[in-house]
Short mmCIF file of C-alpha atoms in Angstrom, two decimals:
data_model
loop_
_atom_site.label_atom_id
_atom_site.label_comp_id
_atom_site.label_asym_id
_atom_site.label_seq_id
_atom_site.Cartn_x
_atom_site.Cartn_y
_atom_site.Cartn_z
CA MET A 213 2.11 -20.65 -23.56
CA GLU A 214 0.63 -23.10 -20.95
CA VAL A 215 3.02 -21.13 -18.35
CA LEU A 216 0.23 -18.16 -19.07
CA ARG A 217 -2.66 -20.02 -19.03
CA ARG A 218 -1.89 -21.65 -15.87
CA SER A 219 -0.74 -18.12 -13.95
CA SER A 220 -4.38 -16.86 -15.48
CA VAL A 221 -6.06 -19.42 -13.30
CA PHE A 222 -3.98 -19.12 -10.38
CA ALA A 223 -4.76 -15.32 -10.52
CA ALA A 224 -8.20 -15.73 -11.18
CA GLU A 225 -8.20 -18.13 -7.81
CA VAL A 226 -5.88 -15.51 -5.82
CA MET A 227 -8.65 -12.88 -5.76
CA GLU A 228 -11.51 -14.61 -5.40
CA VAL A 229 -9.55 -15.68 -2.12
CA PHE A 230 -9.35 -11.88 -1.10
CA ASP A 231 -13.22 -10.78 0.87
CA ARG A 232 -11.51 -7.20 0.32
CA SER A 233 -8.92 -5.04 -1.15
CA PRO A 234 -5.25 -4.87 -0.31
CA THR A 235 -4.37 -1.49 1.22
CA ASP A 236 -1.73 0.08 -0.25
CA LYS A 237 0.67 -0.69 2.19
CA GLU A 238 0.09 -4.13 1.69
CA LEU A 239 0.59 -3.90 -2.03
CA VAL A 240 3.48 -1.91 -1.97
CA SER A 241 5.35 -4.59 0.38
CA GLN A 242 3.91 -7.59 -1.71
CA ALA A 243 5.59 -6.00 -5.20
CA LYS A 244 8.64 -5.15 -3.24
CA ALA A 245 8.98 -8.97 -1.79
CA LEU A 246 8.72 -9.99 -5.76
CA CYS A 247 10.44 -7.67 -7.16
CA ARG A 248 13.19 -8.58 -4.69
CA ASP A 249 12.86 -12.32 -5.04
CA TYR A 250 12.64 -11.69 -8.90
CA ILE A 251 16.06 -9.92 -9.11
CA ASN A 252 17.93 -12.00 -6.90
CA SER A 253 16.72 -14.73 -8.63
CA ARG A 254 17.80 -13.35 -12.15
CA LEU A 255 21.87 -12.51 -10.33
CA ILE A 256 22.06 -16.48 -8.77
CA GLN A 257 20.98 -17.37 -12.58
CA ALA A 258 23.31 -15.17 -14.13
CA GLY A 259 25.46 -16.23 -11.67
CA VAL A 260 26.07 -13.76 -8.87
CA SER A 261 25.10 -13.86 -5.74
CA TRP A 262 23.03 -11.71 -3.08
CA SER A 263 25.01 -10.65 -0.10
CA LYS A 264 22.53 -8.44 1.56
CA PRO A 265 22.15 -10.15 4.24
CA GLU A 266 18.56 -8.45 4.72
CA TYR A 267 16.89 -10.29 1.79
CA ASN A 268 14.13 -12.41 2.76
CA ALA A 269 12.40 -14.97 0.49
CA PRO A 270 8.76 -15.44 0.81
CA VAL A 271 8.10 -17.66 2.85
CA PRO A 272 7.62 -21.40 0.86
CA GLY A 273 4.36 -22.72 0.55
CA GLY A 274 2.86 -19.00 1.04
CA LYS A 275 0.80 -17.54 -1.13
CA LEU A 276 3.59 -14.88 -2.19
CA ALA A 277 5.87 -17.54 -3.03
CA GLU A 278 3.36 -19.13 -5.54
CA VAL A 279 2.96 -15.80 -6.93
CA SER A 280 6.46 -15.54 -7.34
CA THR A 281 7.11 -18.46 -8.75
CA ILE A 282 4.53 -17.47 -11.65
CA LEU A 283 6.21 -14.11 -12.19
CA LEU A 284 10.00 -16.25 -12.27
CA ARG A 285 8.01 -18.51 -14.77
CA LEU A 286 6.35 -15.32 -16.69
CA GLY A 287 9.81 -13.95 -17.28
CA ASP A 288 11.10 -16.90 -18.34
CA GLU A 289 8.24 -17.45 -21.07
CA LEU A 290 8.99 -13.57 -22.15
CA GLU A 291 12.69 -14.10 -22.37
CA TYR A 292 12.03 -16.97 -24.18
CA ILE A 293 9.41 -15.24 -26.19
CA ARG A 294 11.68 -11.79 -26.77
CA PRO A 295 14.83 -12.87 -26.41
CA ASN A 296 16.70 -9.32 -27.84
CA VAL A 297 14.28 -7.15 -25.78
CA TYR A 298 15.73 -8.81 -22.19
CA ARG A 299 19.30 -8.99 -23.59
CA ASN A 300 21.98 -6.45 -23.22
CA ILE A 301 19.96 -3.92 -21.35
CA ALA A 302 23.59 -1.71 -20.97
CA ARG A 303 24.00 -1.80 -24.34
CA GLN A 304 20.03 -1.13 -25.51
CA LEU A 305 20.44 2.58 -22.90
CA ASN A 306 23.74 3.22 -23.62
CA ILE A 307 25.07 2.95 -20.44
CA SER A 308 28.53 1.92 -19.43
CA LEU A 309 28.17 -0.35 -16.50
CA HIS A 310 31.52 0.70 -14.81
CA SER A 311 30.12 2.91 -12.53
CA GLU A 312 27.88 2.50 -9.53
CA THR A 313 26.59 5.68 -10.36
CA VAL A 314 25.24 5.23 -13.65
CA VAL A 315 23.95 1.91 -12.98
CA SER A 316 21.94 3.54 -9.92
CA ASP A 317 20.39 6.03 -11.90
CA ALA A 318 19.93 4.07 -14.96
CA PHE A 319 17.73 1.74 -12.83
CA LEU A 320 15.71 4.90 -11.57
CA ALA A 321 15.20 6.33 -14.59
CA VAL A 322 13.78 3.16 -16.30
CA ALA A 323 11.71 2.28 -12.87
CA THR A 324 10.17 5.64 -12.99
CA GLN A 325 9.18 5.55 -16.74
CA ILE A 326 7.64 2.35 -15.53
CA PHE A 327 5.94 3.79 -12.85
CA THR A 328 4.43 6.30 -14.87
CA ALA A 329 3.39 4.48 -17.31
CA GLY A 330 1.05 2.67 -15.06
#
């Protein structure tokens, strides 16, 4: 819970820094970078390396890197609190991981649901 409190304080500090609202393009770019970093971290944690050469982690010491670190900690906290939600996702979705097409379709369907829900 301490992570959640510290992340809320950090989020408030970040919002104070912004004198303007970021553009949609900036938000999308930042969100993509954070998602890539989160997924890469989870793949490394699972023992799978990220082989794409275009992967660029947020610059160490930058605000995006700080946000990424907090996002990873929040992910850890959520997985700790509700482990059954985050384990065996393929089984929960009733899909086989033997086909890249099936995995891609499932990922896109889940992403669509998340973005549709807001």
